[in-house]
Tab-separated table of N, CA and C and ligand atoms in Angstrom:
chain	number	residue	atom	x	y	z
A	230	UNK	N	0.851	-1.203	0.000
A	230	UNK	CA	0.000	0.000	0.000
A	230	UNK	C	0.889	1.258	0.000
A	231	UNK	N	0.549	2.229	-0.864
A	231	UNK	CA	1.351	3.454	-0.924
A	231	UNK	C	1.213	4.239	0.375
A	232	UNK	N	2.338	4.747	0.834
A	232	UNK	CA	2.294	5.514	2.087
A	232	UNK	C	2.405	6.996	1.793
A	233	UNK	N	1.634	7.792	2.540
A	233	UNK	CA	1.707	9.233	2.342
A	233	UNK	C	3.077	9.730	2.776
A	234	UNK	N	3.665	10.627	1.975
A	234	UNK	CA	4.970	11.187	2.332
A	234	UNK	C	4.812	12.346	3.302
A	235	UNK	N	3.582	12.818	3.454
A	235	UNK	CA	3.367	13.967	4.329
A	235	UNK	C	3.220	13.488	5.761
A	236	UNK	N	4.054	14.050	6.626
A	236	UNK	CA	4.033	13.650	8.041
A	236	UNK	C	2.831	14.284	8.728
A	237	UNK	N	2.098	13.455	9.461
A	237	UNK	CA	0.952	13.989	10.200
A	237	UNK	C	1.405	14.579	11.530
A	238	UNK	N	0.633	15.515	12.000
A	238	UNK	CA	0.927	16.119	13.297
A	238	UNK	C	-0.285	15.937	14.213
A	239	UNK	N	-0.026	15.796	15.489
A	239	UNK	CA	-1.117	15.646	16.447
A	239	UNK	C	-1.565	17.019	16.938
A	240	UNK	N	-2.855	17.266	16.861
A	240	UNK	CA	-3.389	18.532	17.369
A	240	UNK	C	-4.607	18.249	18.239
A	241	UNK	N	-4.936	19.230	19.034
A	241	UNK	CA	-6.130	19.146	19.856
A	241	UNK	C	-7.088	20.244	19.392
A	242	UNK	N	-8.294	19.848	19.061
A	242	UNK	CA	-9.291	20.822	18.583
A	242	UNK	C	-10.491	20.798	19.511
A	243	UNK	N	-10.988	21.985	19.864
A	243	UNK	CA	-12.210	22.027	20.672
A	243	UNK	C	-13.408	22.128	19.730
A	244	UNK	N	-14.169	21.042	19.676
A	244	UNK	CA	-15.319	20.991	18.768
A	244	UNK	C	-16.582	20.768	19.593
A	245	UNK	N	-17.519	21.654	19.484
A	245	UNK	CA	-18.796	21.525	20.199
A	245	UNK	C	-18.587	21.279	21.697
A	246	UNK	N	-17.615	21.996	22.259
A	246	UNK	CA	-17.373	21.936	23.694
A	246	UNK	C	-16.570	20.728	24.149
A	247	UNK	N	-16.103	19.942	23.179
A	247	UNK	CA	-15.350	18.729	23.539
A	247	UNK	C	-13.945	18.825	22.944
A	248	UNK	N	-12.938	18.461	23.731
A	248	UNK	CA	-11.570	18.493	23.233
A	248	UNK	C	-11.305	17.202	22.445
A	249	UNK	N	-10.930	17.332	21.175
A	249	UNK	CA	-10.701	16.146	20.340
A	249	UNK	C	-9.240	16.118	19.902
A	250	UNK	N	-8.588	14.986	20.136
A	250	UNK	CA	-7.210	14.797	19.682
A	250	UNK	C	-7.261	14.160	18.302
A	251	UNK	N	-6.475	14.705	17.388
A	251	UNK	CA	-6.544	14.162	16.031
A	251	UNK	C	-5.204	14.354	15.318
A	252	UNK	N	-4.856	13.368	14.489
A	252	UNK	CA	-3.638	13.444	13.672
A	252	UNK	C	-4.026	13.990	12.306
A	253	UNK	N	-3.436	15.092	11.949
A	253	UNK	CA	-3.812	15.712	10.671
A	253	UNK	C	-2.573	16.014	9.828
A	254	UNK	N	-2.805	16.196	8.538
A	254	UNK	CA	-1.737	16.707	7.672
A	254	UNK	C	-1.792	18.239	7.743
A	255	UNK	N	-0.657	18.891	7.672
A	255	UNK	CA	-0.673	20.358	7.831
A	255	UNK	C	-1.601	21.069	6.851
A	256	UNK	N	-1.799	20.493	5.680
A	256	UNK	CA	-2.632	21.174	4.671
A	256	UNK	C	-4.090	20.729	4.714
A	257	UNK	N	-4.476	19.911	5.694
A	257	UNK	CA	-5.879	19.492	5.764
A	257	UNK	C	-6.775	20.678	6.101
A	258	UNK	N	-7.874	20.787	5.375
A	258	UNK	CA	-8.835	21.840	5.731
A	258	UNK	C	-9.634	21.403	6.957
A	259	UNK	N	-10.232	22.396	7.585
A	259	UNK	CA	-11.073	22.085	8.744
A	259	UNK	C	-12.237	21.192	8.313
A	260	UNK	N	-12.804	21.464	7.132
A	260	UNK	CA	-13.910	20.640	6.639
A	260	UNK	C	-13.471	19.182	6.506
A	261	UNK	N	-12.304	18.963	5.941
A	261	UNK	CA	-11.808	17.593	5.728
A	261	UNK	C	-11.611	16.884	7.062
A	262	UNK	N	-11.052	17.593	8.021
A	262	UNK	CA	-10.793	16.984	9.333
A	262	UNK	C	-12.106	16.659	10.037
A	263	UNK	N	-13.051	17.590	10.002
A	263	UNK	CA	-14.348	17.335	10.648
A	263	UNK	C	-14.994	16.090	10.067
A	264	UNK	N	-15.018	16.024	8.747
A	264	UNK	CA	-15.766	14.942	8.095
A	264	UNK	C	-15.007	13.619	8.088
A	265	UNK	N	-13.712	13.680	7.790
A	265	UNK	CA	-12.982	12.434	7.538
A	265	UNK	C	-12.228	11.889	8.738
A	266	UNK	N	-11.862	12.725	9.657
A	266	UNK	CA	-11.132	12.219	10.835
A	266	UNK	C	-12.016	12.193	12.080
A	267	UNK	N	-12.994	13.082	12.146
A	267	UNK	CA	-13.778	13.179	13.385
A	267	UNK	C	-15.219	12.676	13.227
A	268	UNK	N	-15.597	12.293	12.035
A	268	UNK	CA	-16.925	11.718	11.820
A	268	UNK	C	-18.065	12.721	11.935
A	269	UNK	N	-17.739	14.006	11.816
A	269	UNK	CA	-18.778	15.040	11.893
A	269	UNK	C	-19.121	15.459	10.457
A	270	UNK	N	-20.132	14.851	9.908
A	270	UNK	CA	-20.408	15.025	8.482
A	270	UNK	C	-21.526	16.038	8.198
A	271	UNK	N	-21.907	16.811	9.217
A	271	UNK	CA	-22.969	17.805	9.024
A	271	UNK	C	-22.543	18.931	8.106
A	272	UNK	N	-21.316	19.414	8.234
A	272	UNK	CA	-20.799	20.434	7.307
A	272	UNK	C	-20.564	19.742	5.968
A	273	UNK	N	-21.090	20.345	4.909
A	273	UNK	CA	-21.088	19.665	3.605
A	273	UNK	C	-20.052	20.237	2.644
A	274	UNK	N	-19.408	19.369	1.862
A	274	UNK	CA	-18.571	19.869	0.777
A	274	UNK	C	-19.450	20.234	-0.411
A	275	UNK	N	-19.459	21.494	-0.771
A	275	UNK	CA	-20.226	21.926	-1.944
A	275	UNK	C	-19.244	22.328	-3.020
A	276	UNK	N	-18.975	23.638	-3.073
A	276	UNK	CA	-18.064	24.155	-4.089
A	276	UNK	C	-16.591	23.914	-3.744
A	277	UNK	N	-16.293	23.751	-2.462
A	277	UNK	CA	-14.914	23.648	-1.953
A	277	UNK	C	-14.076	24.857	-2.363
A	278	UNK	N	-14.740	25.965	-2.500
A	278	UNK	CA	-14.076	27.150	-3.036
A	278	UNK	C	-14.462	28.420	-2.277
A	279	UNK	N	-15.198	28.274	-1.190
A	279	UNK	CA	-15.577	29.444	-0.405
A	279	UNK	C	-16.796	30.180	-0.912
A	280	UNK	N	-17.510	29.610	-1.870
A	280	UNK	CA	-18.631	30.342	-2.466
A	280	UNK	C	-20.013	29.956	-1.953
A	281	UNK	N	-20.231	28.685	-1.619
A	281	UNK	CA	-21.622	28.235	-1.410
A	281	UNK	C	-22.067	28.239	0.052
A	282	UNK	N	-21.143	28.118	0.987
A	282	UNK	CA	-21.493	28.157	2.410
A	282	UNK	C	-21.999	26.845	2.984
A	283	UNK	N	-22.046	25.776	2.193
A	283	UNK	CA	-22.549	24.492	2.711
A	283	UNK	C	-21.671	23.948	3.835
A	284	UNK	N	-20.436	24.406	3.868
A	284	UNK	CA	-19.453	23.887	4.832
A	284	UNK	C	-19.311	24.789	6.062
A	285	UNK	N	-20.229	25.741	6.234
A	285	UNK	CA	-20.058	26.772	7.280
A	285	UNK	C	-19.996	26.181	8.690
A	286	UNK	N	-19.071	26.690	9.464
A	286	UNK	CA	-18.970	26.371	10.893
A	286	UNK	C	-18.692	27.685	11.618
A	287	UNK	N	-18.812	27.652	12.928
A	287	UNK	CA	-18.523	28.846	13.709
A	287	UNK	C	-17.221	28.625	14.474
A	288	UNK	N	-16.324	29.575	14.349
A	288	UNK	CA	-15.060	29.521	15.071
A	288	UNK	C	-14.987	30.795	15.908
A	289	UNK	N	-14.958	30.615	17.218
A	289	UNK	CA	-14.942	31.770	18.130
A	289	UNK	C	-16.037	32.783	17.790
A	290	UNK	N	-17.239	32.275	17.606
A	290	UNK	CA	-18.434	33.095	17.377
A	290	UNK	C	-18.488	33.786	16.020
A	291	UNK	N	-17.555	33.447	15.121
A	291	UNK	CA	-17.628	34.002	13.769
A	291	UNK	C	-17.836	32.855	12.796
A	292	UNK	N	-18.631	33.101	11.773
A	292	UNK	CA	-18.892	32.032	10.820
A	292	UNK	C	-17.757	31.967	9.793
A	293	UNK	N	-17.304	30.753	9.521
A	293	UNK	CA	-16.221	30.526	8.562
A	293	UNK	C	-16.627	29.437	7.589
A	294	UNK	N	-16.084	29.538	6.384
A	294	UNK	CA	-16.286	28.460	5.425
A	294	UNK	C	-15.141	27.475	5.635
A	295	UNK	N	-15.491	26.314	6.161
A	295	UNK	CA	-14.440	25.401	6.626
A	295	UNK	C	-13.686	24.738	5.482
A	296	UNK	N	-14.178	24.895	4.240
A	296	UNK	CA	-13.442	24.315	3.110
A	296	UNK	C	-12.223	25.149	2.747
A	297	UNK	N	-12.190	26.402	3.216
A	297	UNK	CA	-11.024	27.234	2.881
A	297	UNK	C	-10.296	27.675	4.147
A	298	UNK	N	-10.488	26.917	5.222
A	298	UNK	CA	-9.767	27.207	6.460
A	298	UNK	C	-8.962	25.962	6.816
A	299	UNK	N	-7.703	26.137	7.109
A	299	UNK	CA	-6.896	24.991	7.535
A	299	UNK	C	-7.294	24.580	8.944
A	300	UNK	N	-7.269	23.287	9.195
A	300	UNK	CA	-7.611	22.805	10.538
A	300	UNK	C	-6.627	23.352	11.575
A	301	UNK	N	-5.367	23.487	11.195
A	301	UNK	CA	-4.385	23.992	12.169
A	301	UNK	C	-4.710	25.418	12.620
A	302	UNK	N	-5.432	26.151	11.777
A	302	UNK	CA	-5.817	27.512	12.167
A	302	UNK	C	-6.866	27.517	13.273
A	303	UNK	N	-7.500	26.370	13.485
A	303	UNK	CA	-8.565	26.299	14.492
A	303	UNK	C	-8.060	25.811	15.845
A	304	UNK	N	-6.756	25.501	15.912
A	304	UNK	CA	-6.190	25.078	17.199
A	304	UNK	C	-6.313	26.248	18.182
A	305	UNK	N	-6.683	25.935	19.414
A	305	UNK	CA	-6.888	26.932	20.472
A	305	UNK	C	-8.091	27.839	20.208
A	306	UNK	N	-8.996	27.393	19.351
A	306	UNK	CA	-10.249	28.121	19.117
A	306	UNK	C	-11.411	27.226	19.509
A	307	UNK	N	-12.575	27.833	19.640
A	307	UNK	CA	-13.791	27.059	19.911
A	307	UNK	C	-14.548	26.899	18.599
A	308	UNK	N	-14.665	25.666	18.157
A	308	UNK	CA	-15.353	25.384	16.899
A	308	UNK	C	-16.745	24.826	17.208
A	309	UNK	N	-17.747	25.370	16.531
A	309	UNK	CA	-19.098	24.799	16.626
A	309	UNK	C	-19.505	24.349	15.238
A	310	UNK	N	-19.886	23.087	15.139
A	310	UNK	CA	-20.418	22.579	13.873
A	310	UNK	C	-21.917	22.376	14.054
A	311	UNK	N	-22.586	22.020	12.985
A	311	UNK	CA	-24.043	21.857	13.052
A	311	UNK	C	-24.430	20.808	14.103
A	312	UNK	N	-23.540	19.843	14.343
A	312	UNK	CA	-23.846	18.818	15.357
A	312	UNK	C	-23.968	19.445	16.744
A	313	UNK	N	-23.346	20.607	16.922
A	313	UNK	CA	-23.404	21.296	18.209
A	313	UNK	C	-24.662	22.134	18.376
A	314	UNK	N	-25.471	22.210	17.328
A	314	UNK	CA	-26.702	23.017	17.390
A	314	UNK	C	-27.946	22.142	17.303
A	315	UNK	N	-27.828	20.909	17.768
A	315	UNK	CA	-28.942	19.970	17.555
A	315	UNK	C	-30.226	20.397	18.259
A	316	UNK	N	-30.109	21.171	19.338
A	316	UNK	CA	-31.325	21.621	20.023
A	316	UNK	C	-31.715	23.048	19.648
A	317	UNK	N	-31.099	23.566	18.609
A	317	UNK	CA	-31.321	24.973	18.270
A	317	UNK	C	-32.742	25.226	17.757
A	318	UNK	N	-33.366	26.314	18.221
A	318	UNK	CA	-34.681	26.677	17.665
A	318	UNK	C	-34.608	26.984	16.178
A	319	UNK	N	-33.422	27.315	15.690
A	319	UNK	CA	-33.276	27.611	14.248
A	319	UNK	C	-33.541	26.334	13.449
A	320	UNK	N	-33.001	25.240	13.943
A	320	UNK	CA	-33.193	23.963	13.259
A	320	UNK	C	-34.693	23.613	13.198
A	321	UNK	N	-35.359	23.831	14.335
A	321	UNK	CA	-36.799	23.541	14.409
A	321	UNK	C	-37.571	24.438	13.414
A	322	UNK	N	-37.170	25.715	13.363
A	322	UNK	CA	-37.859	26.657	12.467
A	322	UNK	C	-37.688	26.246	11.006
A	323	UNK	N	-36.506	25.762	10.639
A	323	UNK	CA	-36.291	25.322	9.256
A	323	UNK	C	-37.200	24.147	8.924
A	324	UNK	N	-37.375	23.251	9.878
A	324	UNK	CA	-38.273	22.104	9.641
A	324	UNK	C	-39.711	22.593	9.511
A	325	UNK	N	-40.130	23.438	10.458
A	325	UNK	CA	-41.526	23.873	10.471
A	325	UNK	C	-41.903	24.703	9.252
A	326	UNK	N	-40.921	25.399	8.665
A	326	UNK	CA	-41.214	26.255	7.503
A	326	UNK	C	-40.793	25.597	6.184
A	327	UNK	N	-40.500	24.308	6.235
A	327	UNK	CA	-40.113	23.581	5.018
A	327	UNK	C	-39.012	24.340	4.271
A	328	UNK	N	-38.014	24.789	5.033
A	328	UNK	CA	-36.985	25.655	4.455
A	328	UNK	C	-35.856	24.850	3.812
A	329	UNK	N	-36.203	23.770	3.189
A	329	UNK	CA	-35.215	22.951	2.468
A	329	UNK	C	-35.955	22.039	1.511
A	330	UNK	N	-35.233	21.593	0.517
A	330	UNK	CA	-35.768	20.534	-0.347
A	330	UNK	C	-34.817	19.337	-0.245
A	331	UNK	N	-33.653	19.417	-0.904
A	331	UNK	CA	-32.712	18.290	-0.737
A	331	UNK	C	-32.017	18.350	0.621
A	332	UNK	N	-31.904	19.548	1.191
A	332	UNK	CA	-31.312	19.702	2.527
A	332	UNK	C	-29.800	19.851	2.551
A	333	UNK	N	-29.163	19.813	1.369
A	333	UNK	CA	-27.689	19.845	1.364
A	333	UNK	C	-27.142	21.172	1.903
A	334	UNK	N	-27.840	22.250	1.593
A	334	UNK	CA	-27.370	23.570	2.024
A	334	UNK	C	-27.773	23.903	3.459
A	335	UNK	N	-28.697	23.126	4.016
A	335	UNK	CA	-29.356	23.517	5.269
A	335	UNK	C	-28.402	23.695	6.454
A	336	UNK	N	-27.459	22.773	6.694
A	336	UNK	CA	-26.560	23.006	7.834
A	336	UNK	C	-25.840	24.348	7.746
A	337	UNK	N	-25.419	24.711	6.525
A	337	UNK	CA	-24.718	25.976	6.357
A	337	UNK	C	-25.602	27.171	6.655
A	338	UNK	N	-26.851	27.118	6.184
A	338	UNK	CA	-27.777	28.228	6.449
A	338	UNK	C	-28.072	28.337	7.951
A	339	UNK	N	-28.198	27.197	8.616
A	339	UNK	CA	-28.480	27.237	10.062
A	339	UNK	C	-27.281	27.802	10.818
A	340	UNK	N	-26.079	27.384	10.432
A	340	UNK	CA	-24.880	27.929	11.091
A	340	UNK	C	-24.773	29.436	10.868
A	341	UNK	N	-25.052	29.842	9.648
A	341	UNK	CA	-24.945	31.256	9.311
A	341	UNK	C	-25.983	32.081	10.078
A	342	UNK	N	-27.191	31.551	10.170
A	342	UNK	CA	-28.244	32.252	10.917
A	342	UNK	C	-27.872	32.337	12.397
A	343	UNK	N	-27.332	31.244	12.923
A	343	UNK	CA	-26.910	31.240	14.336
A	343	UNK	C	-25.839	32.321	14.563
A	344	UNK	N	-24.875	32.385	13.664
A	344	UNK	CA	-23.803	33.377	13.801
A	344	UNK	C	-24.363	34.796	13.715
A	345	UNK	N	-25.300	34.999	12.797
A	345	UNK	CA	-25.911	36.335	12.666
A	345	UNK	C	-26.582	36.742	13.974
A	346	UNK	N	-27.333	35.816	14.568
A	346	UNK	CA	-28.071	36.164	15.785
A	346	UNK	C	-27.148	36.344	16.990
A	347	UNK	N	-25.967	35.715	16.951
A	347	UNK	CA	-24.985	35.968	18.012
A	347	UNK	C	-24.533	37.426	17.959
A	348	UNK	N	-24.401	37.927	16.734
A	348	UNK	CA	-23.900	39.295	16.551
A	348	UNK	C	-25.006	40.329	16.561
A	349	UNK	N	-26.161	39.949	16.050
A	349	UNK	CA	-27.262	40.906	15.889
A	349	UNK	C	-28.577	40.197	16.226
A	350	UNK	N	-28.992	40.204	17.495
A	350	UNK	CA	-30.201	39.473	17.888
A	350	UNK	C	-31.488	40.038	17.274
A	351	UNK	N	-31.462	41.298	16.839
A	351	UNK	CA	-32.658	41.910	16.243
A	351	UNK	C	-32.322	42.458	14.856
A	352	UNK	N	-32.034	41.585	13.924
A	352	UNK	CA	-31.586	42.056	12.608
A	352	UNK	C	-32.727	42.658	11.784
A	353	UNK	N	-32.369	43.627	10.969
A	353	UNK	CA	-33.328	44.158	10.001
A	353	UNK	C	-33.423	43.178	8.834
A	354	UNK	N	-34.424	43.415	7.977
A	354	UNK	CA	-34.550	42.563	6.786
A	354	UNK	C	-33.302	42.682	5.923
A	355	UNK	N	-32.777	43.894	5.806
A	355	UNK	CA	-31.563	44.094	5.000
A	355	UNK	C	-30.395	43.293	5.567
A	356	UNK	N	-30.284	43.300	6.906
A	356	UNK	CA	-29.196	42.547	7.544
A	356	UNK	C	-29.361	41.052	7.279
A	357	UNK	N	-30.587	40.574	7.410
A	357	UNK	CA	-30.836	39.141	7.163
A	357	UNK	C	-30.476	38.787	5.721
A	358	UNK	N	-30.912	39.626	4.787
A	358	UNK	CA	-30.624	39.341	3.375
A	358	UNK	C	-29.115	39.323	3.119
A	359	UNK	N	-28.427	40.266	3.752
A	359	UNK	CA	-26.984	40.342	3.556
A	359	UNK	C	-26.291	39.081	4.089
A	360	UNK	N	-26.684	38.660	5.296
A	360	UNK	CA	-26.068	37.450	5.863
A	360	UNK	C	-26.386	36.227	5.010
A	361	UNK	N	-27.648	36.082	4.634
A	361	UNK	CA	-28.034	34.872	3.899
A	361	UNK	C	-27.403	34.837	2.505
A	362	UNK	N	-26.994	36.004	2.008
A	362	UNK	CA	-26.438	36.037	0.650
A	362	UNK	C	-25.087	35.329	0.556
A	363	UNK	N	-24.495	34.988	1.690
A	363	UNK	CA	-23.208	34.291	1.604
A	363	UNK	C	-23.393	32.779	1.437
A	364	UNK	N	-24.652	32.340	1.410
A	364	UNK	CA	-24.915	30.902	1.226
A	364	UNK	C	-25.780	30.691	-0.014
A	365	UNK	N	-25.599	29.553	-0.643
A	365	UNK	CA	-26.339	29.258	-1.872
A	365	UNK	C	-27.213	28.019	-1.663
A	366	UNK	N	-28.465	28.129	-2.104
A	366	UNK	CA	-29.364	26.974	-2.130
A	366	UNK	C	-29.690	26.683	-3.585
A	367	UNK	N	-29.333	25.504	-4.061
A	367	UNK	CA	-29.575	25.166	-5.467
A	367	UNK	C	-31.019	24.727	-5.711
A	368	UNK	N	-31.762	24.494	-4.615
A	368	UNK	CA	-33.167	24.087	-4.775
A	368	UNK	C	-34.101	25.281	-4.682
A	369	UNK	N	-33.531	26.468	-4.565
A	369	UNK	CA	-34.289	27.725	-4.487
A	369	UNK	C	-35.331	27.736	-3.371
A	370	UNK	N	-34.901	27.421	-2.160
A	370	UNK	CA	-35.798	27.486	-0.995
A	370	UNK	C	-35.679	28.826	-0.265
A	371	UNK	N	-35.227	29.857	-0.972
A	371	UNK	CA	-34.894	31.114	-0.273
A	371	UNK	C	-36.072	31.724	0.483
A	372	UNK	N	-37.252	31.687	-0.130
A	372	UNK	CA	-38.416	32.287	0.526
A	372	UNK	C	-38.683	31.602	1.866
A	373	UNK	N	-38.656	30.276	1.852
A	373	UNK	CA	-38.929	29.513	3.067
A	373	UNK	C	-37.806	29.708	4.096
A	374	UNK	N	-36.584	29.856	3.608
A	374	UNK	CA	-35.459	30.092	4.525
A	374	UNK	C	-35.654	31.436	5.235
A	375	UNK	N	-36.039	32.462	4.472
A	375	UNK	CA	-36.316	33.761	5.102
A	375	UNK	C	-37.451	33.636	6.110
A	376	UNK	N	-38.499	32.912	5.742
A	376	UNK	CA	-39.629	32.738	6.661
A	376	UNK	C	-39.173	32.079	7.957
A	377	UNK	N	-38.307	31.080	7.839
A	377	UNK	CA	-37.809	30.373	9.033
A	377	UNK	C	-37.011	31.327	9.916
A	378	UNK	N	-36.172	32.141	9.289
A	378	UNK	CA	-35.354	33.076	10.069
A	378	UNK	C	-36.250	34.093	10.777
A	379	UNK	N	-37.259	34.601	10.056
A	379	UNK	CA	-38.162	35.572	10.695
A	379	UNK	C	-38.931	34.938	11.844
A	380	UNK	N	-39.273	33.680	11.711
A	380	UNK	CA	-40.018	33.051	12.822
A	380	UNK	C	-39.113	32.912	14.055
A	381	UNK	N	-37.825	32.705	13.835
A	381	UNK	CA	-36.900	32.588	14.974
A	381	UNK	C	-36.807	33.929	15.712
A	382	UNK	N	-36.799	35.024	14.968
A	382	UNK	CA	-36.689	36.322	15.638
A	382	UNK	C	-38.058	36.870	16.044
A	383	UNK	N	-39.106	36.099	15.751
A	383	UNK	CA	-40.451	36.459	16.234
A	383	UNK	C	-41.017	37.700	15.586
A	384	UNK	N	-40.739	37.838	14.274
A	384	UNK	CA	-41.214	39.041	13.574
A	384	UNK	C	-41.662	38.679	12.168
A	385	UNK	N	-42.563	39.490	11.614
A	385	UNK	CA	-42.902	39.329	10.204
A	385	UNK	C	-41.973	40.222	9.384
A	386	UNK	N	-41.876	39.894	8.091
A	386	UNK	CA	-41.040	40.711	7.205
A	386	UNK	C	-41.534	42.142	7.144
B	475	FES	S1	-17.994	24.018	0.225
B	475	FES	FE1	-17.185	25.601	1.394
B	475	FES	S2	-18.073	27.402	0.595
B	475	FES	FE2	-18.792	25.820	-0.697
B	476	FES	S1	-32.398	22.603	-0.207
B	476	FES	FE1	-31.251	21.712	-1.809
B	476	FES	S2	-29.551	23.045	-2.022
B	476	FES	FE2	-30.819	24.020	-0.598
């Protein structure tokens, strides 16, 4: 069997409040490490180019596209993935408002909405539109996604 020439390094990552020890290659992205080494497959590989937001996670309360962030950059940070938001009212709102079709983009939209509300608990419609514009839904569920976000903040458009 061919052996990788790249030496792995041991790092400790705080994911969803838990310290995880993992051997990674220096060039591994955070998305790759979450999915392939830690079994956290909620963040999705979409464009792998920083455009679609399917891979969004929160690092120290800021939303990042984990496909363009190295895992080593997350050492000594607090990482939250969609698995860490399993009881989130945002998740419930997306279900109740049918804010998905295939669901591939949904974890990213939920992470992004969570990050927005951490920074701005009472966002205007313009603010919501601006935040949501960093994520892409190929099934065109945008109307329902907006409805879900408005229901979380307890307001109509
Ligand atoms: S997969 Fe990361 S932004 Fe698209
Ligand atoms: S629900 Fe399919 S990409 Fe958004």
